[in-house]
Coordinates of C-alpha atoms in Angstrom, one line a residue:
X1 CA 27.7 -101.9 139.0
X2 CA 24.0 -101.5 139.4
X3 CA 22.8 -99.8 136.2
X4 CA 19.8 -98.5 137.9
X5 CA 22.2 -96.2 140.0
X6 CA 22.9 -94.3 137.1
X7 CA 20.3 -94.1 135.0
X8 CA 18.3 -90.9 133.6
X9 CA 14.8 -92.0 134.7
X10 CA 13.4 -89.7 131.8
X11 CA 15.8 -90.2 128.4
X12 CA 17.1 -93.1 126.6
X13 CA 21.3 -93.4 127.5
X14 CA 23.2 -91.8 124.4
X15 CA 24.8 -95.6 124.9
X16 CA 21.9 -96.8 123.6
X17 CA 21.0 -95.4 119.9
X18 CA 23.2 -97.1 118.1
X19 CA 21.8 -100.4 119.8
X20 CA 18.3 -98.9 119.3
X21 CA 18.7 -97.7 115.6
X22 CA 19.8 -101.7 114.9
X23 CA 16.6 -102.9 116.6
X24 CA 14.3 -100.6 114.7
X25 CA 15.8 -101.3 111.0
X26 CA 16.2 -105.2 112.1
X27 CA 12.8 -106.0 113.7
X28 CA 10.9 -103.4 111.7
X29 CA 11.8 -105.5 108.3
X30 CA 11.3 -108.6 110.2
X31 CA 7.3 -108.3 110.4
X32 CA 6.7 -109.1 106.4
X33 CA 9.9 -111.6 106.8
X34 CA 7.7 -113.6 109.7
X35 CA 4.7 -113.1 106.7
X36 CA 6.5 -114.6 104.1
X37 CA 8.2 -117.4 106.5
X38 CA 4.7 -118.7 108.2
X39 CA 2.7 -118.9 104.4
X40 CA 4.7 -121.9 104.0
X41 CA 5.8 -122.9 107.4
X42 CA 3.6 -124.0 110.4
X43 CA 3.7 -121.8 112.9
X44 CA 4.8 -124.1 116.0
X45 CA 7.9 -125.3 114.1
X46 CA 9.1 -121.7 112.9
X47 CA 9.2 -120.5 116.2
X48 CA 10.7 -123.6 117.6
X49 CA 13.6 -123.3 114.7
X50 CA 14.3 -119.7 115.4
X51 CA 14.4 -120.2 119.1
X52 CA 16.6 -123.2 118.6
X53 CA 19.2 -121.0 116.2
X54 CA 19.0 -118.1 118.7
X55 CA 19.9 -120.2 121.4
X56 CA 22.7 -121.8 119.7
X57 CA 23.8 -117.8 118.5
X58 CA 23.8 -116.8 121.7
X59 CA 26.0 -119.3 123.7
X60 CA 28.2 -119.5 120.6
X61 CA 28.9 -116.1 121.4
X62 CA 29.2 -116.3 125.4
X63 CA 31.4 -119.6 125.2
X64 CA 33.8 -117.4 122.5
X65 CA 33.8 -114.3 124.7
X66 CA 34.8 -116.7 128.0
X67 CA 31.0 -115.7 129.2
X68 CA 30.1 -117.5 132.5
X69 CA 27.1 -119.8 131.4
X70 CA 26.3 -121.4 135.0
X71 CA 22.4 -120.2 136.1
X72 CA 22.6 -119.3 140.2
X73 CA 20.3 -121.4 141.6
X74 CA 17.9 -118.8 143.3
X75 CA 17.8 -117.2 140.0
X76 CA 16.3 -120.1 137.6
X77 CA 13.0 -118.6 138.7
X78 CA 13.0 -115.4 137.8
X79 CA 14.3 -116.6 134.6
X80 CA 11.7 -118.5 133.3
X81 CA 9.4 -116.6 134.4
X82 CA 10.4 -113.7 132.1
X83 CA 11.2 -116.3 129.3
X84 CA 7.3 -117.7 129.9
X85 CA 5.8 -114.3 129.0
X86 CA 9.1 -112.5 126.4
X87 CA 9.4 -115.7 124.3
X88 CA 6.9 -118.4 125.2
X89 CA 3.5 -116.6 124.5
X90 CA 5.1 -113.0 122.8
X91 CA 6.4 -116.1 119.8
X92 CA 3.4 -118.0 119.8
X93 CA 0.5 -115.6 120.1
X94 CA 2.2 -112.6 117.9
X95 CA 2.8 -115.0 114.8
X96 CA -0.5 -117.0 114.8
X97 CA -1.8 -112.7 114.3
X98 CA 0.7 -112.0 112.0
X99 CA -0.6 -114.3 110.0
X100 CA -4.0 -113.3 110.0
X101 CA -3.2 -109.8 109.5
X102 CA -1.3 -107.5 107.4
X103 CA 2.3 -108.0 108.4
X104 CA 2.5 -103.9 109.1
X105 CA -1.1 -103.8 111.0
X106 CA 0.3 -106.7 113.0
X107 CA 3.6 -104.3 114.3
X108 CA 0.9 -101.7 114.6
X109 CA -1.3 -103.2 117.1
X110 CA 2.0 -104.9 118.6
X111 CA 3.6 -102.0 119.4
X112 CA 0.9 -100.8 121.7
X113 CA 3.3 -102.7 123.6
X114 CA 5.2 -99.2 125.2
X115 CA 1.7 -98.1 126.5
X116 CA 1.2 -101.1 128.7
X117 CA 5.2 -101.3 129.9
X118 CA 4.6 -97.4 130.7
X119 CA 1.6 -98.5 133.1
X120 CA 3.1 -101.7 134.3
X121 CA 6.9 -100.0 135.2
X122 CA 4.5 -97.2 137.2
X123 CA 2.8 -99.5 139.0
X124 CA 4.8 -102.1 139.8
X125 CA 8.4 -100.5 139.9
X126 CA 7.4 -97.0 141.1
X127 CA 9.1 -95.9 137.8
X128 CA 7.6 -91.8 137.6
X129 CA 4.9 -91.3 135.3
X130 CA 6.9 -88.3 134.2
X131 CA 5.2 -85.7 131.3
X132 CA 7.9 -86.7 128.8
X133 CA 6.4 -90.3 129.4
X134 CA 2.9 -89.7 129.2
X135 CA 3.5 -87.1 126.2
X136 CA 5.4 -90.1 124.5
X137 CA 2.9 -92.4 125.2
X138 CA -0.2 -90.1 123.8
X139 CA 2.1 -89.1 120.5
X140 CA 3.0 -92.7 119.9
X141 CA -0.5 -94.2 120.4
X142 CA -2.1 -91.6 118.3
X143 CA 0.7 -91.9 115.6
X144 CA -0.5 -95.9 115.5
X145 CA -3.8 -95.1 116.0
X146 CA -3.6 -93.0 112.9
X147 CA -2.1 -96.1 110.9
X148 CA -4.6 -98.4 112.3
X149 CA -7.9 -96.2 110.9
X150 CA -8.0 -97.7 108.0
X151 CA -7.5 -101.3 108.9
X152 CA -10.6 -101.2 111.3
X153 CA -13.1 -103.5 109.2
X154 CA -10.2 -105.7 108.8
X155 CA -10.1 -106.2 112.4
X156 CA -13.4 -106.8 112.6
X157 CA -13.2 -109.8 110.0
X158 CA -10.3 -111.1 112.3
X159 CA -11.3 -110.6 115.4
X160 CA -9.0 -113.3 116.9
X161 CA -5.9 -112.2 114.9
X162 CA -5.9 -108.3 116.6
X163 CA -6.7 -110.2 120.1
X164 CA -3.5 -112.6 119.5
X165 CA -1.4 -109.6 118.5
X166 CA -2.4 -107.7 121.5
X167 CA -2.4 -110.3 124.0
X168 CA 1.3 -110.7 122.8
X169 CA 1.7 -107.3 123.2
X170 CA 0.6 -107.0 126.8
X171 CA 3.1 -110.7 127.5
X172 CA 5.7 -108.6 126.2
X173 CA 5.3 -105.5 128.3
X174 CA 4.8 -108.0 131.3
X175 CA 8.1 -109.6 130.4
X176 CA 10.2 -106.7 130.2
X177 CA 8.8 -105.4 133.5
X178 CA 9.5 -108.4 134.8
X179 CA 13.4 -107.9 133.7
X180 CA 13.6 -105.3 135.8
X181 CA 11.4 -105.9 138.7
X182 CA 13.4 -109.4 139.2
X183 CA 16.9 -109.0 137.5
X184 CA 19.5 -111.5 137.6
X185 CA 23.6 -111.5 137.4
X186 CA 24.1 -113.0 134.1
X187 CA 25.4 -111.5 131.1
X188 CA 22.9 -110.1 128.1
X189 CA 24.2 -112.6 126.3
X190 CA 24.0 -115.7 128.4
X191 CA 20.3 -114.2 130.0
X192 CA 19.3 -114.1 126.4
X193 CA 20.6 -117.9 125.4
X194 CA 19.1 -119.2 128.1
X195 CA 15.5 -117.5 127.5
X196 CA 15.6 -118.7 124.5
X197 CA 16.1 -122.4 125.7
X198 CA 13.1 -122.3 128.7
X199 CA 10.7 -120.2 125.9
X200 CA 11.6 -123.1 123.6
X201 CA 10.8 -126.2 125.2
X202 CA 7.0 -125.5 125.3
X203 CA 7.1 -124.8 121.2
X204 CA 9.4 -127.4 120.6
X205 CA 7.2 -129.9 122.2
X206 CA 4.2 -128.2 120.1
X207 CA 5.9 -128.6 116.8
X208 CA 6.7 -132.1 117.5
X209 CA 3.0 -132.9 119.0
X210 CA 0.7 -130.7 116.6
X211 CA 2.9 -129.9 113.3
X212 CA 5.1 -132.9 112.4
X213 CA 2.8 -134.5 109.9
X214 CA 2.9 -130.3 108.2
X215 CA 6.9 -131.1 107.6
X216 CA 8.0 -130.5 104.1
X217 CA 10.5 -128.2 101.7
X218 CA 9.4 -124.6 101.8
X219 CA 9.6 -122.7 99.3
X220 CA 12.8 -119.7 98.8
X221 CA 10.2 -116.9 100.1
X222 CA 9.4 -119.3 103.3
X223 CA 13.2 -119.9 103.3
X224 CA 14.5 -115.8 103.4
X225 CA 11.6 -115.4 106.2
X226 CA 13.0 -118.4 107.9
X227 CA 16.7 -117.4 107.9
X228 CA 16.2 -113.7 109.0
X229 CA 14.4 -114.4 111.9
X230 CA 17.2 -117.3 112.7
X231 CA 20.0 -114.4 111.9
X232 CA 19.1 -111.1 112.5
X233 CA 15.3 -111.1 114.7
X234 CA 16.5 -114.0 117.3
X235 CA 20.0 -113.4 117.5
X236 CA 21.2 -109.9 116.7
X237 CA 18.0 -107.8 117.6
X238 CA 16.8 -110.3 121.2
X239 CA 20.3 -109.3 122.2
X240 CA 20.4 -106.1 121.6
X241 CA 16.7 -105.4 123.0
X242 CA 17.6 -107.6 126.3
X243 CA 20.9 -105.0 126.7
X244 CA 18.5 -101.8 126.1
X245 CA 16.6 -102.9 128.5
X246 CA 19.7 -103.7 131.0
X247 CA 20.7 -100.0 130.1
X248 CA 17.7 -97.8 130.7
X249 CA 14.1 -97.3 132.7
X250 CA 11.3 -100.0 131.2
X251 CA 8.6 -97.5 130.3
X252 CA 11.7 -95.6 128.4
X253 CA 13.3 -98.4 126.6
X254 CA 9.8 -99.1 125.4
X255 CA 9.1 -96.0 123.8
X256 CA 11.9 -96.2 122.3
X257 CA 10.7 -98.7 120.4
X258 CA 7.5 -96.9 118.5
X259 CA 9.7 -96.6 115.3
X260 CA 10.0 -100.3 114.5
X261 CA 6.3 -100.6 113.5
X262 CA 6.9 -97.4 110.9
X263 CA 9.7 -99.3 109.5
X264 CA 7.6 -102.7 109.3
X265 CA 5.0 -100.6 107.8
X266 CA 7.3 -98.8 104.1
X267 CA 9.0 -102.5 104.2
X268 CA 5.9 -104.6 104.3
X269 CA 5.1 -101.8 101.2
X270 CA 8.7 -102.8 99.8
X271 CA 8.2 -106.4 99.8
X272 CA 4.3 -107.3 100.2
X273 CA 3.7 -104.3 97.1
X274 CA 1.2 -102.3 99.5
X275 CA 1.3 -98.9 98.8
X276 CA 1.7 -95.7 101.1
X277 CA -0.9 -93.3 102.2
X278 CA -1.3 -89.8 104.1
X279 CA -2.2 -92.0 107.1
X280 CA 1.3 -93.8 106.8
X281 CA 3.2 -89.9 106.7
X282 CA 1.4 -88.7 109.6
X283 CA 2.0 -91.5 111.6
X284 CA 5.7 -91.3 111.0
X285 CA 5.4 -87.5 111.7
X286 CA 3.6 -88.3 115.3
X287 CA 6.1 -91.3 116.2
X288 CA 9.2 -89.5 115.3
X289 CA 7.7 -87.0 117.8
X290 CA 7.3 -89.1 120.5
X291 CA 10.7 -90.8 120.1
X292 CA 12.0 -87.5 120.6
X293 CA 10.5 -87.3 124.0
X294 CA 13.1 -90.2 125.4
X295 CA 16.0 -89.4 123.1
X296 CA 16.2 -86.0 123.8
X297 CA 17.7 -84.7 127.0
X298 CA 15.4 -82.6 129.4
X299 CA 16.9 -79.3 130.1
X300 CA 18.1 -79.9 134.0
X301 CA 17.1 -77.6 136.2
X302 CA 19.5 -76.7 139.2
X303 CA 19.4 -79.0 142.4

C-alpha cells in the first residue's frame, strides 16, 4: 500500500503518538548523553561505534523478523543519498556543536530542523503550506527562540559550534525530504540498517585516519553516553523516526518533533545541574502549542 494514499496532509496519524512520545523522551535525554559521551571520547570514533551498533540492531532485528535485506539495484542511489545527508553529515556536524555548546542550546538550535523540512516538503514535494503548518512553524520557532535568548553571547563566543548545529539541522531536513521525494521498497527496519552502514563508512574511515592515536578507556560518564546512544538514540529512536516519517507528511512529522529539544533542555538540568528559568516555561508553553497544531485533528468541513 502506498501510505501517501492515505495520509491526512495536515495531522500527525493517531498511529503515530505512541512512536512519537518514544522519540521525544529517547532523543530529548540523549543530547546531555552525546555531552557526557564526547568529553572523553573523540568525536569521529563515537559516531562510528554508534553507527556500527545500530547497524548491527537493526539487521538483528530484520534477519529475526524474516525481513528481506536484499537492496533493489535502482534503489542503492536514493539510499545513500539520504544516508549522506540523515547520518553522514547530521552525526558528524551535530556532535562536533554539541560539544561546543550546552547540550540543551545544541537541541535548540537543532530543532530549527521542522522550519526548513516545512519549506523543503513545499517546495520540492508540493506538500500544502497549510495555516496549521505555518502556525506550527511560527509557535515552535518562537517557543525556541525564546529558549535561545539567553544563550546569544554564548553563540557569539562559538560562532562555529551554532553553524555546525545548524548546518546539521538543515542536512537533516534535506534528508527527510529526500525520504519522501525518493522512497524505496524496503522495510523501516532494513532502510534504517542499511543507512546506517553507507553513513558509517565515511566516519569509520575518519576514526581510523584522524582518531586512532586518541584510543583509550573512558571513563563511566563517557561509558553511559556511549551506551545510550548505541541502545536507545541509534537503534530504538532512528527506527522509530524513519517509520514516522514512512507514516505521515515531511513538514508534519517534523513538527512533531519540537518537544524533543524541551525535554533535552529539564534533562540536560537533571544531569548537567543547570537550573530552569521563565524562558525554559514559556517555551514549553509555546511548543506544546504548536505540537497541538499536527496532533490535533482539524474539524472537516463537508466535501
Amino acid at each position: 500500500m502506498h501510505l501517501a494514499m492515505v495520509q491526512d496532509p495536515v495531522t500527525l496519524p493517531r498511529s503515530t503518538w505512541a512512536l512519537l512520545a518514544i522519540l521525544t523522551l529517547g532523543w530529548g535525554m540523549n543530547w546531555p548523553m552525546i555531552k557526557m559521551a564526547v568529553a572523553d571520547i573523540p568525536i569521529w570514533t563515537f559516531r562510528a561505534e554508534c553507527l556500527a551498533a545500530g547497524a548491527a540492531g537493526m539487521f538483528s532485528i530484520a534477519y529475526a523478523t524474516g525481513l528481506p535485506m536484499r537492496v533493489p539495484r535502482s534503489q542503492w542511489r536514493r539510499l545513500a543519498l539520504v544516508a549522506v545527508f540523515n547520518v553522514t553529515l547530521w552525526n558528524v556536524l551535530v556532535t562536533y556543536g554539541v560539544r561546543a555548546l550546552p547540550s540543551g542550546r545544541a537541541a535548540i538550535l537543532a530543532y530549527t530542523m521542522p522550519l526548513w523540512t516545512v519549506l523543503l516538503s513545499t517546495a520540492l514535494l508540493r506538500e500544502p503550506l497549510t495555516r496549521r503548518r505555518i502556525l506550527g512553524v511560527a509557535l515552535g520557532m518562537a517557543g525556541l527562540a525564546l529558549l535561545l535568548g539567553r544563550e546569544l553571547l554564548l553563540l557569539r563566543s562559538a560562532p562555529l559550534g551554532a553553524l555546525a548545529i545548524l548546518a546539521a539541522a538543515l542536512c537533516w531536513a534535506t534528508g527527510t525530504t529526500l525520504m519522501k521525494k525518493y522512497p524505496t521498497t524496503l522495510s523501516t527496519t532494513v532502510f534504517t540498517g542499511w543507512n546506517f552502514v553507507i553513513g558509517g563508512i565515511p566516519l569509520v574511515l575518519g576514526a581510523l585516519l584522524f582518531e586512532h592515536r586518541q584510543w583509550h578507556a573512558v571513563g563511566n560518564a563517557a561509558m553511559v553516553g556511549l551506551v545510550y546512544n548505541m541502545i536507545v538514540a541509534f537503534i530504538i529512536c532512528h527506527w522509530v523516526w524513519f517509520r514516522i516519517v514512512h507514516l505521515a507528511p515531511a513538514g508534519v512529522s517534523a513538527l512533531g518533533t519540537l518537544m524533543i529539544p524541551v525535554v533535552a533542555v529539564f534533562s540536560g538540568m537533571a544531569l548537567l545541574e543547570e537550573k530552569p528559568a521563565w524562558s525554559d516555561l514559556s517555551a514549553l508553553a509555546l511548543i506544546l502549542a504548536a505540537l497541538a497544531t499536527v496532533l490535533i485533528p482539524a474539524r472537516s468541513t463537508p466535501r
